[in-house]
PDB file of C-alpha atoms in Angstrom:
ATOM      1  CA  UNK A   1     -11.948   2.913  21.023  1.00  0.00           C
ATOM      2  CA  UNK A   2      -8.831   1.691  19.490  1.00  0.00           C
ATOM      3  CA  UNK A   3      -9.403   2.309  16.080  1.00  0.00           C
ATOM      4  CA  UNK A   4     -12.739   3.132  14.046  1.00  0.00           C
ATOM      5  CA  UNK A   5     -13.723  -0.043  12.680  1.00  0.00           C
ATOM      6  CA  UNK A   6     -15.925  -1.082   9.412  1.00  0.00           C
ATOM      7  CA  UNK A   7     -18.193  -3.174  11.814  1.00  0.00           C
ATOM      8  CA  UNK A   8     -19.290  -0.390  13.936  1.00  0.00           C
ATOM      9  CA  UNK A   9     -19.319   2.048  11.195  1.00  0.00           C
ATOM     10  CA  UNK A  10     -22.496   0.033   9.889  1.00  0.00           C
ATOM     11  CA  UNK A  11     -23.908  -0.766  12.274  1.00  0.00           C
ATOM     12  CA  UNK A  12     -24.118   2.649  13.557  1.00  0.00           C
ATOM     13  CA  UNK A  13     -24.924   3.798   9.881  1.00  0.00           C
ATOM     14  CA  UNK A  14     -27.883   1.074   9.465  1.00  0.00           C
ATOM     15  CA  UNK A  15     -28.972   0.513  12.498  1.00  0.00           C
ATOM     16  CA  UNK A  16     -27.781  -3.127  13.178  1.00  0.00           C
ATOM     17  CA  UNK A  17     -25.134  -5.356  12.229  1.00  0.00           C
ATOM     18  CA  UNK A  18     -24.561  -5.741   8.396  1.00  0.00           C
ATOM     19  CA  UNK A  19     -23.476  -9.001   7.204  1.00  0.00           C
ATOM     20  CA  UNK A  20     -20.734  -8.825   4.378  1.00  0.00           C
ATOM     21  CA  UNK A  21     -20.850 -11.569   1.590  1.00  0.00           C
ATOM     22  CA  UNK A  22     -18.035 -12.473  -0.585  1.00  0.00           C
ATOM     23  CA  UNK A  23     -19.452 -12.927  -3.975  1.00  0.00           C
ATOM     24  CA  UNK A  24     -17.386 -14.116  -7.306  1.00  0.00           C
ATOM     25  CA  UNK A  25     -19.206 -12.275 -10.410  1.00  0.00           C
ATOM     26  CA  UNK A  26     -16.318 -14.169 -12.904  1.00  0.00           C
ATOM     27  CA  UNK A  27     -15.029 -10.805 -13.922  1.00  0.00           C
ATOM     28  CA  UNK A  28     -11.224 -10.872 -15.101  1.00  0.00           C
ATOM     29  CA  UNK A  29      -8.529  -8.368 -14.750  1.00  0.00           C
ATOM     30  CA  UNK A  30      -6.665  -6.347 -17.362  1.00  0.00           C
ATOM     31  CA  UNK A  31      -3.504  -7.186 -15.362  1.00  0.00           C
ATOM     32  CA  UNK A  32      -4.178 -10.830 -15.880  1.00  0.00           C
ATOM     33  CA  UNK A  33      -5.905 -10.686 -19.563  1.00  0.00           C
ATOM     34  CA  UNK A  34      -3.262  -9.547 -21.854  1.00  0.00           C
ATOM     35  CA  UNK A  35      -4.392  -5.758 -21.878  1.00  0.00           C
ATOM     36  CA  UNK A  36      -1.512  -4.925 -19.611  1.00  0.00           C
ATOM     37  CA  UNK A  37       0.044  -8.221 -18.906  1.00  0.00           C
ATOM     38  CA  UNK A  38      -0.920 -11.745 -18.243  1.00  0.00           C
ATOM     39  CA  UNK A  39       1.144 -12.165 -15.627  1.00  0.00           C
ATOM     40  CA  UNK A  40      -1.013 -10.200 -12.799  1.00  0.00           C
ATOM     41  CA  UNK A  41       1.026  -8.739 -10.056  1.00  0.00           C
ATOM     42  CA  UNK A  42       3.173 -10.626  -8.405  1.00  0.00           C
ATOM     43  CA  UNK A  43       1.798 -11.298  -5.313  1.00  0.00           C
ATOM     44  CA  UNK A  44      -2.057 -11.701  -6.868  1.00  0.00           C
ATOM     45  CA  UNK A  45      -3.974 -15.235  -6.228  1.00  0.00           C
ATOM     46  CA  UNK A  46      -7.490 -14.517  -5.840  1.00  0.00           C
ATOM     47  CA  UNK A  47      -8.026 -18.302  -4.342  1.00  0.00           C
ATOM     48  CA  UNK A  48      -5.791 -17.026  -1.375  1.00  0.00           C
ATOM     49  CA  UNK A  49      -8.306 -14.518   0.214  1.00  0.00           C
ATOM     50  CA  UNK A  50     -11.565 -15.185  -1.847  1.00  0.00           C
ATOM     51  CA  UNK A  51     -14.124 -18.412  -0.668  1.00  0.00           C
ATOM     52  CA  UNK A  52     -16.262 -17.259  -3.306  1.00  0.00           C
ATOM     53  CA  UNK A  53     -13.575 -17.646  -6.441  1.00  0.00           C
ATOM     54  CA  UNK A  54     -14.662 -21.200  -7.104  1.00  0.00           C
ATOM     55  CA  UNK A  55     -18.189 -20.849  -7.105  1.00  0.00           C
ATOM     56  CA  UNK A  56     -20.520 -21.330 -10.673  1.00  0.00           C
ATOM     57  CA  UNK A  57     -23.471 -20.299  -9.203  1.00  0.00           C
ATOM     58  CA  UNK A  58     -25.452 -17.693 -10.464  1.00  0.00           C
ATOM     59  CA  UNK A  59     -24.490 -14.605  -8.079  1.00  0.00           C
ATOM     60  CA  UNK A  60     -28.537 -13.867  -6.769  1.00  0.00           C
ATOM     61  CA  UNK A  61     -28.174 -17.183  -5.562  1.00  0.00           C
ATOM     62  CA  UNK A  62     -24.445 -17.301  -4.123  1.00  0.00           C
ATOM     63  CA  UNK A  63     -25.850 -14.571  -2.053  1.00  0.00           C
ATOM     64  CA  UNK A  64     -29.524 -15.829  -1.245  1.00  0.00           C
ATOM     65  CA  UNK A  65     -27.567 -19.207  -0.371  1.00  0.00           C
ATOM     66  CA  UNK A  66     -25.987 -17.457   2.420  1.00  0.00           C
ATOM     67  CA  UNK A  67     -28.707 -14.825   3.093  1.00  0.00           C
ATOM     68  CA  UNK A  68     -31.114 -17.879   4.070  1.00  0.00           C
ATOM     69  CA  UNK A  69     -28.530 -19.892   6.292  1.00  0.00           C
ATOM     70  CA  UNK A  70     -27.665 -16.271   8.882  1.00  0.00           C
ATOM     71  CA  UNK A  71     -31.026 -14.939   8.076  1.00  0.00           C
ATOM     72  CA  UNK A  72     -31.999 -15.569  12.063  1.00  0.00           C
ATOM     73  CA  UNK A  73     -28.713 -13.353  13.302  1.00  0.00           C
ATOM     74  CA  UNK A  74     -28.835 -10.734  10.929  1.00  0.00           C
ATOM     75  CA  UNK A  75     -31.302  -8.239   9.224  1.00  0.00           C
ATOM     76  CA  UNK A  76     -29.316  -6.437   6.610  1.00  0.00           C
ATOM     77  CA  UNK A  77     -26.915  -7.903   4.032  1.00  0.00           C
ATOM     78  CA  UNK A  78     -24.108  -6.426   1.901  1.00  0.00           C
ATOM     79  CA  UNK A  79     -23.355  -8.260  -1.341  1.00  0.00           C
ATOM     80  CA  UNK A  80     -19.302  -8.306  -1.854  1.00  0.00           C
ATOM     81  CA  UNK A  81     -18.132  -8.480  -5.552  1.00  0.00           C
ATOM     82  CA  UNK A  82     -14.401  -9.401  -4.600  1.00  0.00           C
ATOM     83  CA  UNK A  83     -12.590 -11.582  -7.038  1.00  0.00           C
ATOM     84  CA  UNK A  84     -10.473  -9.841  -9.934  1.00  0.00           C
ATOM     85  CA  UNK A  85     -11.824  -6.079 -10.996  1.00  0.00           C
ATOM     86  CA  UNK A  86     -15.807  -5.907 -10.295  1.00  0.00           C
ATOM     87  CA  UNK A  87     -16.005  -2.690 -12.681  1.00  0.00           C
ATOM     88  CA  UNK A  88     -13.682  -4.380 -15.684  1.00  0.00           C
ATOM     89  CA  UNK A  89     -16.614  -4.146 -17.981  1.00  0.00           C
ATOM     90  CA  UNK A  90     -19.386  -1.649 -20.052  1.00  0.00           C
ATOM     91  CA  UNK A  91     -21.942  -0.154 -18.075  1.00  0.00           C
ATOM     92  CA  UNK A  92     -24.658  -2.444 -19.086  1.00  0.00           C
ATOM     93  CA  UNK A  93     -22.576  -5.332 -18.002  1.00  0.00           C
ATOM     94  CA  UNK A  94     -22.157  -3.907 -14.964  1.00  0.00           C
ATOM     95  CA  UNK A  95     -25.944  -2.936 -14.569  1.00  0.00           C
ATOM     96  CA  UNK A  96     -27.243  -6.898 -15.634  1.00  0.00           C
ATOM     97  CA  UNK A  97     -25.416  -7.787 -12.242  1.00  0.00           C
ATOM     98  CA  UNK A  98     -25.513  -5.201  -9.837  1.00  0.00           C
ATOM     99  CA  UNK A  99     -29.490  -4.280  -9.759  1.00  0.00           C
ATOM    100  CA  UNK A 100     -30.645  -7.803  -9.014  1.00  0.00           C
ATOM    101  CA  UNK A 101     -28.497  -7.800  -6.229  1.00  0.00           C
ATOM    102  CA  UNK A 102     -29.045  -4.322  -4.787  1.00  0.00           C
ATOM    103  CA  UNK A 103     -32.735  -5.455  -5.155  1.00  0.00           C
ATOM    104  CA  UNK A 104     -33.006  -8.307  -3.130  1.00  0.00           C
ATOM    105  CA  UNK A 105     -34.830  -7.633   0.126  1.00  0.00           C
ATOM    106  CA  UNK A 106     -32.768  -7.105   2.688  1.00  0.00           C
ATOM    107  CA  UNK A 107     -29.297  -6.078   0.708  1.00  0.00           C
ATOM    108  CA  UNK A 108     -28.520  -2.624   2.074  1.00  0.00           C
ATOM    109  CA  UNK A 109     -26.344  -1.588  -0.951  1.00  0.00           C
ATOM    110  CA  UNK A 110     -23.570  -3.063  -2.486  1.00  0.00           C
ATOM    111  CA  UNK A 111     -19.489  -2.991  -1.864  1.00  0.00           C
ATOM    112  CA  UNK A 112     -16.947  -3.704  -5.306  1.00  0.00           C
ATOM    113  CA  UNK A 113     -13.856  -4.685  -5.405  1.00  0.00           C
ATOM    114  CA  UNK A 114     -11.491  -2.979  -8.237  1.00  0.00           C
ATOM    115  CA  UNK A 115      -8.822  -1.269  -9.601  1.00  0.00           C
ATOM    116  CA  UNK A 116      -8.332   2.323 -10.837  1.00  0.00           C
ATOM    117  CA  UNK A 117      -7.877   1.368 -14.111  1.00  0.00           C
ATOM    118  CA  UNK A 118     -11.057  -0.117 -14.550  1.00  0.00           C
ATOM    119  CA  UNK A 119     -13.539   2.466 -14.943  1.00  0.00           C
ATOM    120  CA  UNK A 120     -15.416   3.860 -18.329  1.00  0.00           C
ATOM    121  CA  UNK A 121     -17.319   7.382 -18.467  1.00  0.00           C
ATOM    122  CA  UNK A 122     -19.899   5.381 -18.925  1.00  0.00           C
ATOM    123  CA  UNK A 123     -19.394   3.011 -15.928  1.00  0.00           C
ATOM    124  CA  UNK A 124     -19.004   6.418 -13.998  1.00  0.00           C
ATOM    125  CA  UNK A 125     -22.160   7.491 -15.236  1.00  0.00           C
ATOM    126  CA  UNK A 126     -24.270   4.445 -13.683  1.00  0.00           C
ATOM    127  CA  UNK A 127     -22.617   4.168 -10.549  1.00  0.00           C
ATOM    128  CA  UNK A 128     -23.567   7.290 -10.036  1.00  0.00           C
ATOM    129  CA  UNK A 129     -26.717   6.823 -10.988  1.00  0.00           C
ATOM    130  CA  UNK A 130     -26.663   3.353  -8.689  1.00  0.00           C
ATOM    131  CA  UNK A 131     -24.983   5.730  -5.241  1.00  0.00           C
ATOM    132  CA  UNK A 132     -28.109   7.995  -5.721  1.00  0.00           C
ATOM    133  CA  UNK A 133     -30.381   5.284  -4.660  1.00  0.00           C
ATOM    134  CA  UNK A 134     -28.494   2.795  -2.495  1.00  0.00           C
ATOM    135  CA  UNK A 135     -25.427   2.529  -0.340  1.00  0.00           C
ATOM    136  CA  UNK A 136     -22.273   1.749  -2.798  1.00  0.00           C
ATOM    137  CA  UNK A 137     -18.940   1.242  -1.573  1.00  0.00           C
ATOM    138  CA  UNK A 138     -15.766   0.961  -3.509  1.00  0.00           C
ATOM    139  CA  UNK A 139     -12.754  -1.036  -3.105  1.00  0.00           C
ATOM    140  CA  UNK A 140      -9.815   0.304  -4.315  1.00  0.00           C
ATOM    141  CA  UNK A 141      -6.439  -1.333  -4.822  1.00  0.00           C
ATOM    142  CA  UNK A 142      -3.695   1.256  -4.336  1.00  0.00           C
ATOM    143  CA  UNK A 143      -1.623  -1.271  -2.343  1.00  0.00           C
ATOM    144  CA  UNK A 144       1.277   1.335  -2.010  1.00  0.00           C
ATOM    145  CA  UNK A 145       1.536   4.767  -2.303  1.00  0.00           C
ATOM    146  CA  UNK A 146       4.791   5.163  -4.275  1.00  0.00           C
ATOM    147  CA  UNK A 147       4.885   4.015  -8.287  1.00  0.00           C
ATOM    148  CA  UNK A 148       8.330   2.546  -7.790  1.00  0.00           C
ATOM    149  CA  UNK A 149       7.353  -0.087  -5.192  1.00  0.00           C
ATOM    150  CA  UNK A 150       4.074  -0.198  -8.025  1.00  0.00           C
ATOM    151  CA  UNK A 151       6.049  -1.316 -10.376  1.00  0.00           C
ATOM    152  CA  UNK A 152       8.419  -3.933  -8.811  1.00  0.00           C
ATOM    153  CA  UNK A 153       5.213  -5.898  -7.939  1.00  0.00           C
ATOM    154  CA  UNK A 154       3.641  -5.548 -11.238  1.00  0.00           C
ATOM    155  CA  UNK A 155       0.735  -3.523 -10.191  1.00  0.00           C
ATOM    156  CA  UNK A 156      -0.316  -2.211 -13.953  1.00  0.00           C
ATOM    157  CA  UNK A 157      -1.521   1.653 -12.955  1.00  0.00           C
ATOM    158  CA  UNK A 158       0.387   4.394 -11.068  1.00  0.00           C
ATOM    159  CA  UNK A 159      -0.523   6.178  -7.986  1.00  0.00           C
ATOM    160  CA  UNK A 160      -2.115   9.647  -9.525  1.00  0.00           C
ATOM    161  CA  UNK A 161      -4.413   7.239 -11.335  1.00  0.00           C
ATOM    162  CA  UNK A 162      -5.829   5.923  -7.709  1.00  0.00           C
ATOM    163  CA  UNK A 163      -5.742   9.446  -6.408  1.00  0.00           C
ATOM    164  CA  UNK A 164      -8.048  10.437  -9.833  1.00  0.00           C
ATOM    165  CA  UNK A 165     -10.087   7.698  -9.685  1.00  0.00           C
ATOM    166  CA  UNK A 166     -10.639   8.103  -6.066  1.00  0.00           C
ATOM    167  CA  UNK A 167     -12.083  11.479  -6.494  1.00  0.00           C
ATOM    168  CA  UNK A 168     -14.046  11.134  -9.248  1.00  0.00           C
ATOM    169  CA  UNK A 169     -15.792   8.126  -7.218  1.00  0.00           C
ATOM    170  CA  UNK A 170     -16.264  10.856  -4.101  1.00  0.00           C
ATOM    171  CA  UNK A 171     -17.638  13.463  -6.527  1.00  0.00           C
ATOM    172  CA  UNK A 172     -20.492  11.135  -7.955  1.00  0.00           C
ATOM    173  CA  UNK A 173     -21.439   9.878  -4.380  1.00  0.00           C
ATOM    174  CA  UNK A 174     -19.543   6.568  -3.943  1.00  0.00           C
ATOM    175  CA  UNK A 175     -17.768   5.469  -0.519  1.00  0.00           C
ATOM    176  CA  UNK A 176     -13.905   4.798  -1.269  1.00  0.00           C
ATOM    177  CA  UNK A 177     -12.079   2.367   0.464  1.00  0.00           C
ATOM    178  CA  UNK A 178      -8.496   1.960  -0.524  1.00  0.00           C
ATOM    179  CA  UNK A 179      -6.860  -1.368  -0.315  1.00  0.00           C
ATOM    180  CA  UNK A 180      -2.909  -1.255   1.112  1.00  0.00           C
ATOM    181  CA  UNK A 181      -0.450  -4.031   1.223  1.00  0.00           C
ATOM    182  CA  UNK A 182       2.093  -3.522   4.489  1.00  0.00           C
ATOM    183  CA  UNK A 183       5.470  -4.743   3.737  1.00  0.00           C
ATOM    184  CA  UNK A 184       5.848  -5.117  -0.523  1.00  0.00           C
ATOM    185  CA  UNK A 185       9.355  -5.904  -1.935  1.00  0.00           C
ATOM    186  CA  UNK A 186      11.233  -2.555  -1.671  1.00  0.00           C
ATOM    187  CA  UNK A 187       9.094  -0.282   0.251  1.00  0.00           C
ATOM    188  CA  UNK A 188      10.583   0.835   3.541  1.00  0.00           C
ATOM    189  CA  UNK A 189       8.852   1.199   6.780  1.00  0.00           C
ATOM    190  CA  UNK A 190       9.099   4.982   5.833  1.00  0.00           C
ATOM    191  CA  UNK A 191       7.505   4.569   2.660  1.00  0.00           C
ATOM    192  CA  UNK A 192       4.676   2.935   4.070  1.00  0.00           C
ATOM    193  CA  UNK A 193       4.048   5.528   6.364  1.00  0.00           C
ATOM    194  CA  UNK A 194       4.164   8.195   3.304  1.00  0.00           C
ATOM    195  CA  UNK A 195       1.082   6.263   2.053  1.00  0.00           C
ATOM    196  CA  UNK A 196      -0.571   6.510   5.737  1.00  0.00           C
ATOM    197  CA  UNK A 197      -0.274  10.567   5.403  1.00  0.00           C
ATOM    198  CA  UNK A 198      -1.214  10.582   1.900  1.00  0.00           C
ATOM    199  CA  UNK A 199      -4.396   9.038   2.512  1.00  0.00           C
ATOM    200  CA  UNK A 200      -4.833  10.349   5.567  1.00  0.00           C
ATOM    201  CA  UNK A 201      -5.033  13.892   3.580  1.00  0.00           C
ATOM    202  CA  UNK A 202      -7.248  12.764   1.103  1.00  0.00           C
ATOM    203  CA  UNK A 203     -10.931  13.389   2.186  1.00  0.00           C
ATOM    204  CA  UNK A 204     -12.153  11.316  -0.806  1.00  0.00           C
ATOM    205  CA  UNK A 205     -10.924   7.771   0.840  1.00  0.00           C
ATOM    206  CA  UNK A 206     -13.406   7.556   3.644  1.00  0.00           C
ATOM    207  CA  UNK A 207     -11.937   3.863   4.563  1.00  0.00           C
ATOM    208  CA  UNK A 208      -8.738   2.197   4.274  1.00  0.00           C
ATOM    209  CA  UNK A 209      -8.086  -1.761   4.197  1.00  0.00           C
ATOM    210  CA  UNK A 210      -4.921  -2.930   5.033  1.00  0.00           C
ATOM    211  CA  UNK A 211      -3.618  -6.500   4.939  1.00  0.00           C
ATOM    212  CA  UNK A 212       0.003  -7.648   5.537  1.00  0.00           C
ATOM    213  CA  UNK A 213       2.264  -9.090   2.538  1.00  0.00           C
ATOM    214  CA  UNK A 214       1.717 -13.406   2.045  1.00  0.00           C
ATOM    215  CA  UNK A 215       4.047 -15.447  -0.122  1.00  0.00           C
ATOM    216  CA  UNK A 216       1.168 -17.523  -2.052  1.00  0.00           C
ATOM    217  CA  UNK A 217       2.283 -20.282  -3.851  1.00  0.00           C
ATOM    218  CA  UNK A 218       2.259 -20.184  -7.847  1.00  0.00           C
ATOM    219  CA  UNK A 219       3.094 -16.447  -7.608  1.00  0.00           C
ATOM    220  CA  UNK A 220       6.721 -14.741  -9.185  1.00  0.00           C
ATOM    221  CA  UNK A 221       6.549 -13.337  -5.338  1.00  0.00           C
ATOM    222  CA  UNK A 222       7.032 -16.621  -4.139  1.00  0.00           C
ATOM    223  CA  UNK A 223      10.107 -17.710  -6.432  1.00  0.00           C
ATOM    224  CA  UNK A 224      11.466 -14.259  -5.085  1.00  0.00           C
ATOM    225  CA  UNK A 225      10.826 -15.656  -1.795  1.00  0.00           C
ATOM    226  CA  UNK A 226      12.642 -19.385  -2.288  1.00  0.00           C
ATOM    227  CA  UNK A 227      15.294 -17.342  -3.324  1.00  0.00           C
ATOM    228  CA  UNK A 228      15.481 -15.449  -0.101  1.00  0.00           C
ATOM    229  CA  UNK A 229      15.475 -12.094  -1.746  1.00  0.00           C
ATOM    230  CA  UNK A 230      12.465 -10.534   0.551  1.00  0.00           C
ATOM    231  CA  UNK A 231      12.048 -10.607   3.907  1.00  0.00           C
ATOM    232  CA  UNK A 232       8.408 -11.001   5.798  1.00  0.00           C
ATOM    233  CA  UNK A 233       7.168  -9.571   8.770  1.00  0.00           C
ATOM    234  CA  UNK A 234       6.597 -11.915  11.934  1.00  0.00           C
ATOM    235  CA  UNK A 235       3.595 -10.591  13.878  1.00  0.00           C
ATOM    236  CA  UNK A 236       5.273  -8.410  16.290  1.00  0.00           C
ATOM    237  CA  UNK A 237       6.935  -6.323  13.572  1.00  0.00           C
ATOM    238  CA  UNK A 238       4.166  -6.136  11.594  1.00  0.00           C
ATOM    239  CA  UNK A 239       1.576  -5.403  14.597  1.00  0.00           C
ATOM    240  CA  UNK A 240       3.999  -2.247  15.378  1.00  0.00           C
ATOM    241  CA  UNK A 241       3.946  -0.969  11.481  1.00  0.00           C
ATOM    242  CA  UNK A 242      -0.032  -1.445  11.453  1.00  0.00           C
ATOM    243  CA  UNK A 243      -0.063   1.226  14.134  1.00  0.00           C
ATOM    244  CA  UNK A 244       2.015   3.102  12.749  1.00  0.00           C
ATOM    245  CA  UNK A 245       0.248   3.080   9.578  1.00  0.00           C
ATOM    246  CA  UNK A 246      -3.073   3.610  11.416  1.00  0.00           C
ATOM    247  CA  UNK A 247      -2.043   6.273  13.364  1.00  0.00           C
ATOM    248  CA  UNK A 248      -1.599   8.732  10.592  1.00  0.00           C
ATOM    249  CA  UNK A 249      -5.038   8.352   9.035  1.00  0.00           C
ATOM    250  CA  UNK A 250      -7.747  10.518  10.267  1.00  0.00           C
ATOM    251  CA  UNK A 251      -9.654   9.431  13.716  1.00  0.00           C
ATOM    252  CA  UNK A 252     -13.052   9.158  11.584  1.00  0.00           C
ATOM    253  CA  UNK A 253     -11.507   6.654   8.568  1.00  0.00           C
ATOM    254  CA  UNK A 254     -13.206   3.353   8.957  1.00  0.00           C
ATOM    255  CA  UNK A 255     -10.826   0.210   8.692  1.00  0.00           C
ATOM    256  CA  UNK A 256     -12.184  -2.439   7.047  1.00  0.00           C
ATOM    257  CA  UNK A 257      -9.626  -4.990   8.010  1.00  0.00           C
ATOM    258  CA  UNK A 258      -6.530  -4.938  10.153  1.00  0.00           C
ATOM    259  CA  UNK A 259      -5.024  -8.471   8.372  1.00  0.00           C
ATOM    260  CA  UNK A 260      -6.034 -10.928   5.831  1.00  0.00           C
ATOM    261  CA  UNK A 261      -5.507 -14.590   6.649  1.00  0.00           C
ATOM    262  CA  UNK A 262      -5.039 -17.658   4.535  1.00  0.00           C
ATOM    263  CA  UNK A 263      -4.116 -21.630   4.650  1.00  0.00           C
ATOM    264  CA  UNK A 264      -1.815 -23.592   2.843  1.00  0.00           C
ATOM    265  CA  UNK A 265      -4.119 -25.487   1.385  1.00  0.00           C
ATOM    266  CA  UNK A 266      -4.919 -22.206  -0.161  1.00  0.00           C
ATOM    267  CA  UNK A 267      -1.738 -21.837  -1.420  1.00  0.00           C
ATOM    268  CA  UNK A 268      -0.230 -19.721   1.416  1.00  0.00           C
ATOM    269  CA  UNK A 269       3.405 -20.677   1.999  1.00  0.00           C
ATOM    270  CA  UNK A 270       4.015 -17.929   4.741  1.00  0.00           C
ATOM    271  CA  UNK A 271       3.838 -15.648   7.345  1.00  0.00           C
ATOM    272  CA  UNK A 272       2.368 -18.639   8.763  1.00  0.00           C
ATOM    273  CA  UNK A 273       0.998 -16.351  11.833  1.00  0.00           C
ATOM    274  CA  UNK A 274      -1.579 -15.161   8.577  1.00  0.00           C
ATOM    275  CA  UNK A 275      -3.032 -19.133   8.924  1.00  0.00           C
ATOM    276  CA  UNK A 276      -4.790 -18.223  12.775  1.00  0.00           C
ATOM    277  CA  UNK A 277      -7.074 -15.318  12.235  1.00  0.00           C
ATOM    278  CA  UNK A 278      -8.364 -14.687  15.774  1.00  0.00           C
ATOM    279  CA  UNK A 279      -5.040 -15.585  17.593  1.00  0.00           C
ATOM    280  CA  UNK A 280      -2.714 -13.316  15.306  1.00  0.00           C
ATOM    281  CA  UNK A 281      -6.005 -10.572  15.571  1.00  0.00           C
ATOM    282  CA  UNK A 282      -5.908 -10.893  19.249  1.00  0.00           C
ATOM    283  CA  UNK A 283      -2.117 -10.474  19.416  1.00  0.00           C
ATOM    284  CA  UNK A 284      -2.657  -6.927  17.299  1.00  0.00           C
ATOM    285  CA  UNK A 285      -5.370  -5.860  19.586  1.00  0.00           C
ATOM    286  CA  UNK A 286      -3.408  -6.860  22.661  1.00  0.00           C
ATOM    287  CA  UNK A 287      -0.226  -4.838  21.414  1.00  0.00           C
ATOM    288  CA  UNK A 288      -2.631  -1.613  20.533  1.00  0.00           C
ATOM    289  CA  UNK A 289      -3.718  -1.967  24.257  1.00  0.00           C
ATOM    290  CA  UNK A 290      -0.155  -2.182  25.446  1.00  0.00           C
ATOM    291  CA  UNK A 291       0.797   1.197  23.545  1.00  0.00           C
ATOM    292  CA  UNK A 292      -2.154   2.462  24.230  1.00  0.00           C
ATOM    293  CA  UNK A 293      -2.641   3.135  20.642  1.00  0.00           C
ATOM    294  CA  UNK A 294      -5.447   5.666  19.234  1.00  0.00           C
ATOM    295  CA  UNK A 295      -5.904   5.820  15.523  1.00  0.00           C
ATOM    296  CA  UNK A 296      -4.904   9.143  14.247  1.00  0.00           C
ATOM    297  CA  UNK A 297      -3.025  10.106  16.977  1.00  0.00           C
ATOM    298  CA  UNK A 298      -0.382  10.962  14.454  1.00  0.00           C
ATOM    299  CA  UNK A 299      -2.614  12.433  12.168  1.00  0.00           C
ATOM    300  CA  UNK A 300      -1.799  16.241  10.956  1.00  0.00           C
ATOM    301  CA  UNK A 301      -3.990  18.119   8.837  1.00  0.00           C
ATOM    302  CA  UNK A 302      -2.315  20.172   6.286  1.00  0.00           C
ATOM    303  CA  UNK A 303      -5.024  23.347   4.914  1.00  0.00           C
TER     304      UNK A 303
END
């Protein structure tokens, strides 16, 4: 086994495979709403990664709608909240849509995308409540371990607020999964590998999510890019930091994803490797094989 991936995670957890479904609960973002800025970080355009942004649906049915049409290849579902901060609200907003999703026949628990700042006592309080009866797992954007590389991209909350946040979720039952961004304006290749060991030393993030940097058009990180003052990794370079990265989490972290892809009629301007999901995937996996890369391999605990 290469690496210890999401998919085989749950299905080893639940029994079968899980189905994940990308769901858009039209939540906003206090990095995009004026309570920290309105300007969002500067590589942030949800239509890039999320299908589900557009959607007006109702979210039972954005997720019944897709529940009926792979209902004959799988069993067990996992709603998605994705777009924007999925916790950026009071408890009781949070509780009219999360239990009629966690309550539809067949949903196995429920995974929500957010950021550190966006949590109430109160919110902790139910989702608490909500891990005591069903699987919940927690998205968290850290996106780089060090707050000056934070704040060059905008990102509106430090790194010991993650690291809180992320405990506090692990204390009241809640599976953490931090989000990281390989390659951000500023951060070296070292840097990037200080976040690998600090999360591999945290026992509260039990998954890690890493994606490689895209220039999305409408951004301030694409005028940076037009004006040729960052540089993006080609697939090679990046497929060599990724296991790098990877190999100084722990062997039993689950990775949720290993890149994210997009299209330019999406808005992505480049790396245009990010446009061919299985080809630039198979590349990865084919360089992992040719290192012979294990995750964790690098991995040192510290007690």
């Amino acid at each position: 086994m290469l690496y210890n991936s999401y998919r085989s995670y749950m299905k080893n957890r639940f029994g079968a495979p899980v189905m994940k479904i990308s769901l858009s609960a039209g939540f906003s973002c206090p990095n995009r709403d004026g309570t920290k800025s309105v300007e969002g970080c500067s590589f942030c355009d949800n239509r890039s990664f999320s299908p589900a942004l557009g959607s007006v649906e109702p979210v039972v049915k954005q997720l019944t709608d897709v529940m009926d049409r792979c209902k004959y290849r799988f069993k067990h579902f996992l709603p998605y909240l994705q777009p924007f901060s999925n916790t950026y609200g009071s408890a009781q907003q949070l509780r009219e849509i999360y239990e009629p999703l966690v309550q539809v026949p067949g949903v196995i628990g429920l995974a929500v995308g957010t950021r550190p700042d966006c949590f109430s006592e109160e919110v902790f309080e139910y989702l608490e409540d909500l891990s005591g009866r069903t699987y919940l797992s927690i998205e968290l954007g850290l996106q780089s371990g060090h707050n000056s590389v934070l704040e060059r991209v905008n990102r509106g909350h430090s790194v010991e607020e993650f690291c809180s946040v992320a405990q506090r979720l692990y204390s009241i039952g809640a599976e953490v999964v931090a989000h990281v961004i390989l390659g951000l304006p500023s951060e070296t290749e070292e840097m990037m590998e200080q976040t690998a060991r600090m999360l591999g030393s945290m026992e509260c993030v039990g998954g890690v999510k890493v994606h490689q940097l895209m220039v999305i058009a409408g951004t301030s990180l694409a005028q940076s890019y037009h004006k040729d003052e960052i540089e993006l990794y080609d697939i090679c370079r990046y497929s060599d930091m990724l296991c790098r990265f990877l190999s100084l989490l722990r062997p039993e972290q689950h990775i949720h994803r290993l890149m994210a892809d997009s299209k330019p009629d999406m808005g992505l301007i480049a790396p245009l490797w990010s446009i061919d999901k299985q080809r630039s995937l198979s590349f990865i996996h084919g360089y992992m094989e040719k290192i012979s890369f294990v995750q964790g391999r690098r991995y040192c605990s510290v007690s």
